[in-house]
Coordinates of C-alpha atoms and ligand atoms in Angstrom, one line a residue:
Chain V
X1 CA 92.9 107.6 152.9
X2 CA 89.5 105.6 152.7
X3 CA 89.6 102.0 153.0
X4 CA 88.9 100.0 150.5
X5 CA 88.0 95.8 150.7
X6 CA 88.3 93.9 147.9
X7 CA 87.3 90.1 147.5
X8 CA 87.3 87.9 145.0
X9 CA 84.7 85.5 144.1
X10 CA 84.9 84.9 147.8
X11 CA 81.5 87.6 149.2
X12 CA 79.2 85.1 151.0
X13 CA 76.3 84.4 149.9
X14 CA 75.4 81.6 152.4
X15 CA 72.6 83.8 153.7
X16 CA 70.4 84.8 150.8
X17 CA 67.9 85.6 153.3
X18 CA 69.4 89.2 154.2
X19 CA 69.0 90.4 150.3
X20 CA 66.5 92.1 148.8
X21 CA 67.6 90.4 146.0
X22 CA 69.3 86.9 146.0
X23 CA 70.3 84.7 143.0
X24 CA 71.8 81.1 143.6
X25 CA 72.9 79.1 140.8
X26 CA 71.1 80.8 137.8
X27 CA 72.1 79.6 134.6
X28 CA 70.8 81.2 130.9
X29 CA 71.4 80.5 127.8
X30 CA 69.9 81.2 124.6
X31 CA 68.8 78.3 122.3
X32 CA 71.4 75.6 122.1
X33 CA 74.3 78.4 122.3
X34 CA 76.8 78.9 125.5
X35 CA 75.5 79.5 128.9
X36 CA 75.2 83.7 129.3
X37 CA 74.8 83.4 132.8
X38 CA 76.6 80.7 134.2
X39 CA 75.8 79.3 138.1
X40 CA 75.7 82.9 139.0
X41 CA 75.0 83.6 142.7
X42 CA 74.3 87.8 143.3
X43 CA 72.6 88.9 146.1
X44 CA 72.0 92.6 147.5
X45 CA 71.5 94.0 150.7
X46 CA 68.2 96.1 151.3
X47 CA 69.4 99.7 150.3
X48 CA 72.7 98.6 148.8
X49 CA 74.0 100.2 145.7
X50 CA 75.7 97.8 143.4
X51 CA 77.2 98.6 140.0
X52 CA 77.5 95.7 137.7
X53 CA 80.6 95.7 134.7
X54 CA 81.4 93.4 132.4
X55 CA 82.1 93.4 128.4
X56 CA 79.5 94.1 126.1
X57 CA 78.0 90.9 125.7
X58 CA 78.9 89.4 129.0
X59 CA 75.3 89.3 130.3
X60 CA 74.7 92.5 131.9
X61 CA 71.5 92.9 130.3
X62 CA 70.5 89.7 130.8
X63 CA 70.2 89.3 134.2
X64 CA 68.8 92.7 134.5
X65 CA 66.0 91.2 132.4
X66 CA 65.9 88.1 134.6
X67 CA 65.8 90.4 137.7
X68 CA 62.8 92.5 136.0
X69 CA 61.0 89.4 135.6
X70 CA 60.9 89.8 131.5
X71 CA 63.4 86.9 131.0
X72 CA 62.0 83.1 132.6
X73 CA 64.5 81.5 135.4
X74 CA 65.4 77.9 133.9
X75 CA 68.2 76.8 136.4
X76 CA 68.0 78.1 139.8
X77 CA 66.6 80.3 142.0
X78 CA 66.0 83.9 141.6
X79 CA 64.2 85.9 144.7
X80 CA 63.4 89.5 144.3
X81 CA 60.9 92.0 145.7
X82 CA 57.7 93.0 144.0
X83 CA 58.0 96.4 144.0
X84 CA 61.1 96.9 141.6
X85 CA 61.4 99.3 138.6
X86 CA 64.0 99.9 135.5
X87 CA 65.3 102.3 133.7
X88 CA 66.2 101.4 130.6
X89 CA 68.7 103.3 127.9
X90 CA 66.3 104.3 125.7
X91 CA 64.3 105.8 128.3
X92 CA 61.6 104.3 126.9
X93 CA 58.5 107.0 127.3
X94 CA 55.3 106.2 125.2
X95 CA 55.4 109.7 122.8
X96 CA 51.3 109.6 122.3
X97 CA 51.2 110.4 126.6
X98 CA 52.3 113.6 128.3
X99 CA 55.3 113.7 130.5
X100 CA 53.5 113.5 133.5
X101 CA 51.1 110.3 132.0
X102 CA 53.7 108.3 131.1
X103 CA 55.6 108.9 134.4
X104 CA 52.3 108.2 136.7
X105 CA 51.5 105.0 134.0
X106 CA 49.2 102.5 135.2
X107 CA 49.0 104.0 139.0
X108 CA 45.5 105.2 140.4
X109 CA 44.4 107.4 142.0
X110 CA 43.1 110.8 142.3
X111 CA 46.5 112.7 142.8
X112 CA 47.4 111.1 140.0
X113 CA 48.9 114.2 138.3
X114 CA 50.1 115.9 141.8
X115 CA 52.6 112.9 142.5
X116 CA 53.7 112.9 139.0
X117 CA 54.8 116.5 139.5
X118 CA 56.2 116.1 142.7
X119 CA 58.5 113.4 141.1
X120 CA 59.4 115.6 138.0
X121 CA 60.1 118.7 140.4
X122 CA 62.3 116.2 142.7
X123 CA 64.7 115.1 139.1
X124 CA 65.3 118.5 137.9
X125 CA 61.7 118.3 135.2
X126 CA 59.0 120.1 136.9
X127 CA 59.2 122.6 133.8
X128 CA 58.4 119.7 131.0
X129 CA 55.4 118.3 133.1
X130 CA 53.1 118.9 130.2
X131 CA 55.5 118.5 127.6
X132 CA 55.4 115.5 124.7
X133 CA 57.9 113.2 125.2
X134 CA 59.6 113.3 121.9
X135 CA 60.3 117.4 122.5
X136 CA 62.7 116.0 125.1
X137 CA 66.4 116.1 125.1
X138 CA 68.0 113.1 125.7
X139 CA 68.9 113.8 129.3
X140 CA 65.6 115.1 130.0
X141 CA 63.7 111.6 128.9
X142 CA 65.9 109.7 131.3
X143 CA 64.8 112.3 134.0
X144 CA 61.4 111.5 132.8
X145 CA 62.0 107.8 132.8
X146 CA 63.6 108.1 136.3
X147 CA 60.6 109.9 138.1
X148 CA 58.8 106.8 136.5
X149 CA 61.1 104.3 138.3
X150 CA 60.7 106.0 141.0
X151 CA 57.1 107.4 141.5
X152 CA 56.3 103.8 142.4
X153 CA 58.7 103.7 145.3
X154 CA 60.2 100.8 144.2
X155 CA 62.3 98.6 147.0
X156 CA 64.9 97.4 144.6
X157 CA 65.8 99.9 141.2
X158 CA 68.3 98.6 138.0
X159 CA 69.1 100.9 135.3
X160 CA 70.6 99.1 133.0
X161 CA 73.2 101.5 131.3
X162 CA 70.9 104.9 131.8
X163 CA 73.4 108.0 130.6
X164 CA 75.3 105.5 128.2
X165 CA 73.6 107.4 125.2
X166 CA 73.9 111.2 126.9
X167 CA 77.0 113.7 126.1
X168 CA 79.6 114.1 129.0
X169 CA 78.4 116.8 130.9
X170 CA 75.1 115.5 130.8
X171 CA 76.0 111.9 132.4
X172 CA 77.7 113.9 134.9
X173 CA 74.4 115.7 136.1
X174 CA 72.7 112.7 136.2
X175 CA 74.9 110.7 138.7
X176 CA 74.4 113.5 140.4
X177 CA 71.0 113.1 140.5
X178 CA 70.8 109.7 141.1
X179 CA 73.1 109.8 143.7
X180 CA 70.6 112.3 145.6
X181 CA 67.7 110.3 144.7
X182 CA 69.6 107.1 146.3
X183 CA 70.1 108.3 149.2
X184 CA 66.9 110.2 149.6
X185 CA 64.5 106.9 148.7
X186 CA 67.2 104.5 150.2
X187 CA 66.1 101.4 147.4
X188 CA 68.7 99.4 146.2
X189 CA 70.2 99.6 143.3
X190 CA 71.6 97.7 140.8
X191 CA 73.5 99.9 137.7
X192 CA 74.8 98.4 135.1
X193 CA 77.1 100.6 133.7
X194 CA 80.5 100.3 131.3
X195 CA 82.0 103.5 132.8
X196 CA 84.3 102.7 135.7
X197 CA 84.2 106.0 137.1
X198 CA 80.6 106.1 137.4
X199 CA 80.8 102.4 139.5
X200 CA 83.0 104.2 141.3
X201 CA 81.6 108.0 142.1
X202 CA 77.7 105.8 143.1
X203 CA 78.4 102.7 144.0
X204 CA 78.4 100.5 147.0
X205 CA 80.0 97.8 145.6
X206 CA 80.8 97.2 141.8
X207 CA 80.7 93.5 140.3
X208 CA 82.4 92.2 137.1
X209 CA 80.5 90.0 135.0
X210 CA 82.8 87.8 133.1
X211 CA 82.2 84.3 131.2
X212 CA 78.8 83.8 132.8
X213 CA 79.7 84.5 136.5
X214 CA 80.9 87.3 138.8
X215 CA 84.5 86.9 139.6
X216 CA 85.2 90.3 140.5
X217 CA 83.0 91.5 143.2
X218 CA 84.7 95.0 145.2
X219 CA 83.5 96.6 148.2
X220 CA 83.9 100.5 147.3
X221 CA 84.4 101.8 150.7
X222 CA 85.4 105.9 149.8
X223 CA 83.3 108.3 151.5
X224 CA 80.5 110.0 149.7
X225 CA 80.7 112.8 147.6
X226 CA 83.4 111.2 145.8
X227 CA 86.8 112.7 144.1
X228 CA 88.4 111.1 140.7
X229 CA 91.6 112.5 142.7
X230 CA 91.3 110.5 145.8
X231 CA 94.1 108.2 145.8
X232 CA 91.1 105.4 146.6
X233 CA 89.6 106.2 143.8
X234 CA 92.6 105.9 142.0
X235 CA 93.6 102.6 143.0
X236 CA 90.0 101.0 143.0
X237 CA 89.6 102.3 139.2
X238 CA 93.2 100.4 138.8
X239 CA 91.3 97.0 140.2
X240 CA 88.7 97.4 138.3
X241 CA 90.2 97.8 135.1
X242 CA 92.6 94.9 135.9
X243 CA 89.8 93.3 136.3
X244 CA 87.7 94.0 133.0
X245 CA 91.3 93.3 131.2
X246 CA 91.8 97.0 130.5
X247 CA 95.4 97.5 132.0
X248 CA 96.3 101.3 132.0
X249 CA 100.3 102.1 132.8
Chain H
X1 CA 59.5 157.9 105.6
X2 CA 56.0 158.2 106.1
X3 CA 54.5 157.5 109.9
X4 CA 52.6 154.4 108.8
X5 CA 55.3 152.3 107.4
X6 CA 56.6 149.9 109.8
X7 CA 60.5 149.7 109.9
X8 CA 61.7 146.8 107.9
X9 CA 64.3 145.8 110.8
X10 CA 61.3 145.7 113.3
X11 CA 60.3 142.9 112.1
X12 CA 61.3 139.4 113.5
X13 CA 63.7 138.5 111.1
X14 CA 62.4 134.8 111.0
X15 CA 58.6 136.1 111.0
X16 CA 59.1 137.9 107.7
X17 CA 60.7 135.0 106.3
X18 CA 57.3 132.7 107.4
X19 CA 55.2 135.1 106.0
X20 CA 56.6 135.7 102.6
X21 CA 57.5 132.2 102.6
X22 CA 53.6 131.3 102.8
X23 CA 52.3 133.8 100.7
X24 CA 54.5 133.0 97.9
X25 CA 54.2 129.1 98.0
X26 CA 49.9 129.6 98.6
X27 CA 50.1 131.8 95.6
X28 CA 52.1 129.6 93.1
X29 CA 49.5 126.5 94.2
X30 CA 46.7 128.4 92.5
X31 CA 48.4 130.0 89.3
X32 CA 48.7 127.1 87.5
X33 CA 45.2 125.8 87.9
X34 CA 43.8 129.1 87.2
X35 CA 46.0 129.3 84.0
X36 CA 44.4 126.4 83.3
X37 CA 40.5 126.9 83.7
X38 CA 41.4 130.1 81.7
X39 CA 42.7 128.4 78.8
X40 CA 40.1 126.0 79.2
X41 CA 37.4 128.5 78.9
X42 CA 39.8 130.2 76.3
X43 CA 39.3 127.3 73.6
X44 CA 35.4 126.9 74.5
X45 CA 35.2 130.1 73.6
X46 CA 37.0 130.5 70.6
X47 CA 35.3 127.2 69.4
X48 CA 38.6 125.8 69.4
X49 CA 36.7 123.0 71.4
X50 CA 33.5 121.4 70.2
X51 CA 30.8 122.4 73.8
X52 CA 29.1 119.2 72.2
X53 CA 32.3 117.6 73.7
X54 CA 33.4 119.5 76.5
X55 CA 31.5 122.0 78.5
X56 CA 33.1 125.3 79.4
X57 CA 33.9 126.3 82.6
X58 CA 31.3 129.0 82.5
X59 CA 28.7 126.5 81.6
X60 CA 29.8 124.2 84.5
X61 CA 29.2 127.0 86.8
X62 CA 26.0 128.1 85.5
X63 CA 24.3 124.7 85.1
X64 CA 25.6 123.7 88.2
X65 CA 24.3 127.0 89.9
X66 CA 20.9 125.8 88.3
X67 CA 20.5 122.2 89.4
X68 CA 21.3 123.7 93.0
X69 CA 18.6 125.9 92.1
X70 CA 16.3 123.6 91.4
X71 CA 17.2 121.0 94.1
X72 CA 18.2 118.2 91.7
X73 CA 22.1 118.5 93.1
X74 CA 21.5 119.0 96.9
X75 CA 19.1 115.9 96.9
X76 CA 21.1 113.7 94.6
X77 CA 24.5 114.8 96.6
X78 CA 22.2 114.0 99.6
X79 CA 21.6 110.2 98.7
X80 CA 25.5 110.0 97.7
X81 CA 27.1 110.7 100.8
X82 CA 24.4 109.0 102.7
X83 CA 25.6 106.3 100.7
X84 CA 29.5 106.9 101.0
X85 CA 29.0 107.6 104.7
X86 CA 27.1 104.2 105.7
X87 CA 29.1 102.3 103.9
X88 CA 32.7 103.9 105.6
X89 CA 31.0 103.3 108.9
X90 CA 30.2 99.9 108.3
X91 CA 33.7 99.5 106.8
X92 CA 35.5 101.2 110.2
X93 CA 33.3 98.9 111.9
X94 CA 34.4 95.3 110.7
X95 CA 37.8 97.2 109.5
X96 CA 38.9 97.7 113.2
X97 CA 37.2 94.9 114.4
X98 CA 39.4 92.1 112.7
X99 CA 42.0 94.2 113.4
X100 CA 41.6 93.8 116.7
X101 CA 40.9 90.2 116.6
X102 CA 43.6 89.4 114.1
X103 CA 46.0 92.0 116.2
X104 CA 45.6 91.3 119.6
X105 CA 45.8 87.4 119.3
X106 CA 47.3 84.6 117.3
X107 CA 44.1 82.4 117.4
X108 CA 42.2 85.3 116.2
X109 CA 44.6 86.2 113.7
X110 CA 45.0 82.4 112.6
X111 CA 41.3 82.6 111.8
X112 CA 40.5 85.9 110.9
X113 CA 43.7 86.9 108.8
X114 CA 43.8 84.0 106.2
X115 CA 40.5 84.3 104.7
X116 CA 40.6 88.2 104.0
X117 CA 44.1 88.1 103.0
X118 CA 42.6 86.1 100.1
X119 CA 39.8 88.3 100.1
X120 CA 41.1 91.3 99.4
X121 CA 43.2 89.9 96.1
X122 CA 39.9 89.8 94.3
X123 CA 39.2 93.2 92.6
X124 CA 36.3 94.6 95.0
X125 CA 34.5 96.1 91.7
X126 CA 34.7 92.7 90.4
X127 CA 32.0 91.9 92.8
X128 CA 29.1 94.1 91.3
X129 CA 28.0 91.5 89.3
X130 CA 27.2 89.0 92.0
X131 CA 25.9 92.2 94.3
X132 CA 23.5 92.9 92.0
X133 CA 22.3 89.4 92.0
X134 CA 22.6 89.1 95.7
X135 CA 20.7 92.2 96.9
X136 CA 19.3 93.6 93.9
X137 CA 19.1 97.0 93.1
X138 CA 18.5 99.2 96.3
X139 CA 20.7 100.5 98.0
X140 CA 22.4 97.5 99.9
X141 CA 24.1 96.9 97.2
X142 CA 25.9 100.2 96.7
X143 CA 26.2 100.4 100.5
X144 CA 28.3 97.0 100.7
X145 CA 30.5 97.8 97.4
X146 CA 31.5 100.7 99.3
X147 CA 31.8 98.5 102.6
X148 CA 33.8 96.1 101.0
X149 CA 36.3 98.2 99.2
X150 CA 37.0 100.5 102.4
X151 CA 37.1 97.4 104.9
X152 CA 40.2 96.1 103.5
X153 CA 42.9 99.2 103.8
X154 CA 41.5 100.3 107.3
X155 CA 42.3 96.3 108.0
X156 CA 45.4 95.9 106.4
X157 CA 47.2 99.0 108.1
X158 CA 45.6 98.9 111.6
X159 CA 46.6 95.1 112.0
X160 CA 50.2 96.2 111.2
X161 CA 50.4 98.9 113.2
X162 CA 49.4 97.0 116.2
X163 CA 51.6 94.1 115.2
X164 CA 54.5 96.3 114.7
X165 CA 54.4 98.1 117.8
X166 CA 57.9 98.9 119.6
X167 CA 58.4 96.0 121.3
X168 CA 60.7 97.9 123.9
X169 CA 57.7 99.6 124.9
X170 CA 55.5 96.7 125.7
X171 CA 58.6 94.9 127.9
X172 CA 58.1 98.4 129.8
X173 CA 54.5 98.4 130.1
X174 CA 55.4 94.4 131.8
X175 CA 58.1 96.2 134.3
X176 CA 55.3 98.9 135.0
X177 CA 52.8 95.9 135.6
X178 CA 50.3 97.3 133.6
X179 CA 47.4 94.7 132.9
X180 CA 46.5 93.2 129.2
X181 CA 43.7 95.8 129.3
X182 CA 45.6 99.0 130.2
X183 CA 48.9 98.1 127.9
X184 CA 46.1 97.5 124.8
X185 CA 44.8 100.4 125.8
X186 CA 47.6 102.8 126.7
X187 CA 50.5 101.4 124.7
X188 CA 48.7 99.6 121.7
X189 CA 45.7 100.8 120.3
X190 CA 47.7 104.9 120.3
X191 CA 50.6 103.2 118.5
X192 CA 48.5 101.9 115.5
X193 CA 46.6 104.6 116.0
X194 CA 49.0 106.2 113.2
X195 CA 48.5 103.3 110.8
X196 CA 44.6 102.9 111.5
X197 CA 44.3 106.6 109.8
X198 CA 46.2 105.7 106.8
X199 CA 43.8 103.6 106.7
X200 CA 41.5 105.4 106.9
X201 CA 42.6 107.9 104.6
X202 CA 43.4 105.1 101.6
X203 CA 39.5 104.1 102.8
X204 CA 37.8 107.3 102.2
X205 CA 39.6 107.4 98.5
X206 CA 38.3 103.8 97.9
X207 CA 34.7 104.1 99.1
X208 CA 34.2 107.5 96.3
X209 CA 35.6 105.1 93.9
X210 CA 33.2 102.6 94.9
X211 CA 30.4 104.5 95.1
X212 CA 31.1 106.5 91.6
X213 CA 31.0 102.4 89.8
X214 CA 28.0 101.4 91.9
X215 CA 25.8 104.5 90.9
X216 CA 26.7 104.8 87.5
X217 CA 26.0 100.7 87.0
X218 CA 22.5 101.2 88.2
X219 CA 20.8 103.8 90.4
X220 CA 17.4 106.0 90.3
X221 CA 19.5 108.6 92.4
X222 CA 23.0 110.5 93.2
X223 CA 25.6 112.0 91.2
X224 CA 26.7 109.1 89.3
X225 CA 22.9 108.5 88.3
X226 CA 22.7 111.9 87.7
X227 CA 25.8 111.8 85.4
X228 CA 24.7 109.0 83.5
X229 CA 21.4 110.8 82.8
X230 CA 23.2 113.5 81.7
X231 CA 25.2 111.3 79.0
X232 CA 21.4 110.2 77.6
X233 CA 20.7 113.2 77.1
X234 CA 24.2 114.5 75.6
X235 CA 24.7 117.2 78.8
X236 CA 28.3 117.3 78.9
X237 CA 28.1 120.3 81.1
X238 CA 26.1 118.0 83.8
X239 CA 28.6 115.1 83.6
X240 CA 31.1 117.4 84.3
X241 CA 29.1 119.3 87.1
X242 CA 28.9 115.9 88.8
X243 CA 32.9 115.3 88.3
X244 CA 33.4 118.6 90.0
X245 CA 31.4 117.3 92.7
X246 CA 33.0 114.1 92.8
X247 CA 36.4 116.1 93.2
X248 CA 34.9 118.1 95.7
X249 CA 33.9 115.1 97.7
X250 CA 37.5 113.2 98.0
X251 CA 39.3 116.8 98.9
X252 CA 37.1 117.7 101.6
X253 CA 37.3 114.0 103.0
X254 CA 41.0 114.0 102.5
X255 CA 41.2 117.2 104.5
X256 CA 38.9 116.2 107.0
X257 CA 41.3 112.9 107.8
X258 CA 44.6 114.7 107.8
X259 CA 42.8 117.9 110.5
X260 CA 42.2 114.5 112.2
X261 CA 45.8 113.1 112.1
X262 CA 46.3 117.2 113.4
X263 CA 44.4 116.4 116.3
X264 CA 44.6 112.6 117.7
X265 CA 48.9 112.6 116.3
X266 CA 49.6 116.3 118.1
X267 CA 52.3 114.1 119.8
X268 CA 54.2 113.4 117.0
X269 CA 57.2 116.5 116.4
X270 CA 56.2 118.7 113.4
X271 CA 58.8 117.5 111.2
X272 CA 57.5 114.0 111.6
X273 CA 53.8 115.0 110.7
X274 CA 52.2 113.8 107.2
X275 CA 54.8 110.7 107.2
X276 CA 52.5 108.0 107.4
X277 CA 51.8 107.0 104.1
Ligands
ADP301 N1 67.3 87.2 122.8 C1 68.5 86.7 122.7 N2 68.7 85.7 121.8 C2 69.9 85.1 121.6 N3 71.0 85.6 122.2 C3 70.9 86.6 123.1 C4 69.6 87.2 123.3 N4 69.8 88.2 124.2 C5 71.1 88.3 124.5 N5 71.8 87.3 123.8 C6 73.2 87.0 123.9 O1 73.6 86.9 125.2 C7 74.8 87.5 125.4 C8 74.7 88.6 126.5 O2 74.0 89.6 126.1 P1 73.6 90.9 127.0 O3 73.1 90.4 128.3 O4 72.8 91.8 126.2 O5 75.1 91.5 127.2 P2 75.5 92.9 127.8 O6 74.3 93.6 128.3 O7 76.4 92.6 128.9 O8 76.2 93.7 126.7 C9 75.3 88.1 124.1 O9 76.2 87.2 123.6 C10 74.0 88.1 123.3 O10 74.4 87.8 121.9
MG302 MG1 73.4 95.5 127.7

């Protein structure tokens, strides 16, 4: 059997010098309202894959945004890389560009069109190069938005909730994918994802957000490709449920 | 069966559906019309209706086949659309302009937005008046009635579109780091691009009406001169030449805009096409 760590609340992050990313003490709220993000402290090793759970409405999304840089940092300190891209749900393509526009966006160059292909080819859309983004299935605009992310070999990638939206079979060709595409570009990663499964076929390590801070934080240490059967799968999907309230008997 | 008919099953079934499909519906667009003109020319004839009153269609054709002729339409159309034309540009111009200015920045739009929303309340034929006075009778006058009345929907709809673009997509265009310049130009402008021809298309409609008022109300030249010339002399059949023209006139443009929409929206999914308005 795999070993598996767990911790709680108690990963150090004396050292936020090692991350690629490190948050110390950020606090967010909204107006007047609650803190969302409560003295949170995160941080994440260079090529670490961390999956981040929590409720819907814990603030998942919102320290993804902070992370992205499209939120401001009030209280504390929030260091990240330059180089980081997102995935969003909605994929997010502008329909008036081609595939291959949108996923080379903003970047120069003259083989402008040849990396954009390269990427497509690499997640599975070398076939809908010149295609119109609204023509696209669901699964194929978060391949498109992927080779986006990832055409601008970003150090540090979040994909906040990516196959939420897509049909079964669908999600399960793109963990797939991403999983290849981790290990091939080696960034770290930070997924935010409600499926516990999924935390625990990709991740490194999954986190639980919960009132404001991360009090669950698991070290996944199965071996890679993963097996819902493994009985350290089984047990870490039992932690983690515990740990997001769900308690299945 | 004889050698040259083609078997019925050898045809795509979905092709022969298309094709009838078309046929029929191009078909039925024109009966009804034609019915029409026929009656039309039905009562003329039968002196059911007065040709003192109303020309018949056979008349239309003939006088208009003779102020071709005789070069009175072709010059008269002439100094119309040069008319119609100017004053669109000048109306895309300052249209797109504030649009910009009011679009792309709330100082701008502080200053710019205010004074034409109060602007455009006013009836732009109430104006004529005061254009007469203003710039007399040439053609500036006709040129900026036209201006005016077109400025206002190419305005109105291309500061919404680019105020009402997805929002989603221009946090995206921040994660992408794309620069003011490339996410106005890029994400932006070929959002409202959408809006700026609905515009575009309500400004085409407004600058014939414009044009038709400012002609008849005083010009030496073009088809509304040329129609109220006609009404001196008790030419029905020329008034009605001209209001064939006129009709002309706003198809073609209409046509010309949506083969545009074709062109610059061949992003957009077929079944979304034509929804603008
Ligand atoms: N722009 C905003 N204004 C006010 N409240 C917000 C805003 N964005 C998020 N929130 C609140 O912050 C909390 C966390 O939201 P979010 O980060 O989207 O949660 P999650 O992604 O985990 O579902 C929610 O209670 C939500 O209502
Ligand atoms: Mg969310």
């Amino acid at each position: 059997m795999n070993a598996a760590v767990m911790t709680n609340g108690t990963r150090d992050v004396s050292s936020p010098k090692n991350g690629v990313v490190a948050i110390n003490g950020l606090t967010r709220r909204f107006g007047r309202g609650p803190a969302v993000l409560d003295r949170l402290d995160l941080t994440i090793a260079p090529g670490e894959f961390v999956a981040l759970l929590g409720h819907s409405g814990s603030g998942k999304s919102t320290l993804l945004r902070t992370l992205a840089g499209l939120d401001p940092v009030h209280e504390g300190t929030v260091a990240r890389p330059d180089s980081v891209s997102v995935v969003f749900q909605d994929g997010r393509l502008l329909p008036w560009k081609r595939v291959w526009e949108n996923v080379v966006l903003g970047q120069a160059g003259a083989d402008r069109r040849r990396r954009a292909i390269a990427m497509l080819e690499e997640v599975g859309l070398g076939h809908r190069v010149d295609a119109w983004p609204l023509t696209l299935s669901g699964g194929e605009t978060q391949r498109a938005a992927l080779a986006r992310a990832l055409v601008r070999r970003p150090v540090f990638l979040m994909l906040d909730e990516p196959f939420a939206a897509l049909d079964a079979l669908a999600r399960l060709k793109m963990q797939r994918l991403v999983a290849r595409l981790w290990a091939r570009h080696g960034c770290a990663v930070l997924l935010v994802t409600h499926d516990v499964d999924e935390a625990l076929m990709l991740a490194d390590r999954a986190i639980v957000l919960d009132r404001g801070r991360i009090r669950t934080d698991i070290t996944i240490a199965l071996e890679r490709p993963r097996h819902h059967a493994d009985p350290g799968f089984i047990h870490l999907r039992g932690v983690l449920l515990d740990a997001l309230g769900v308690h299945d008997d | 069966m004889p050698a040259n008919v083609i078997p019925f099953a050898s045809v795509p079934w979905h092709g022969r559906t298309v094709l009838r499909h078309v046929d029929a519906h191009a078909l039925l667009r024109y009966v009804s019309p034609v019915i029409l003109v026929l009656m039309w020319q039905g009562a003329c004839s039968t002196g059911m209706v007065s040709t003192r009153q109303v020309a018949s269609p056979v008349q239309v054709i003939m006088t208009g086949w003779g102020l071709l002729r005789d070069g009175t339409l072709g010059a008269n159309l002439g100094v119309s659309l040069a008319r119609a034309a100017t004053g669109l540009a000048i109306a895309v111009v300052l249209g797109v302009g504030f649009a910009l200015i009011s679009g792309l920045s709330r100082l701008g739009e502080d200053i710019v937005d205010a004074p034409l929303q109060i602007l455009r309340t006013l009836p732009a034929l109430a104006m004529v008046p005061l254009f007469i006075l203003w710039f007399g009778i040439g053609e500036i006058p006709k040129i900026a009635l036209v201006a005016l009345g077109a400025t206002f929907p190419i305005y109105l709809n291309l500061h919404k579109g680019i105020r009402s673009i997805d929002p989603r997509l221009l946090e995206m265009a921040r994660t992408l780091g794309l620069s003011r310049m490339q996410t106005i130009r890029d994400v932006i402008l070929p959002g409202a691009l959408p809006d700026l021809l609905v515009g575009l298309r309500f400004a085409v409609g407004m600058s014939w009406l414009m044009l038709v008022v400012a002609e008849q109300v005083n010009a030496e030249s073009g088809i509304g001169h040329m129609m109220m010339e006609a009404q001196d002399f008790l030419r029905t059949d020329i008034i009605m030449v001209g209001l064939v023209i006129y009709g002309l006139l706003g198809l073609v443009s209409d046509q010309v805009v949506r083969l545009m929409e074709r062109v610059f929206l061949s992003w957009r999914p077929v079944h979304q096409r034509g929804q603008g308005a």
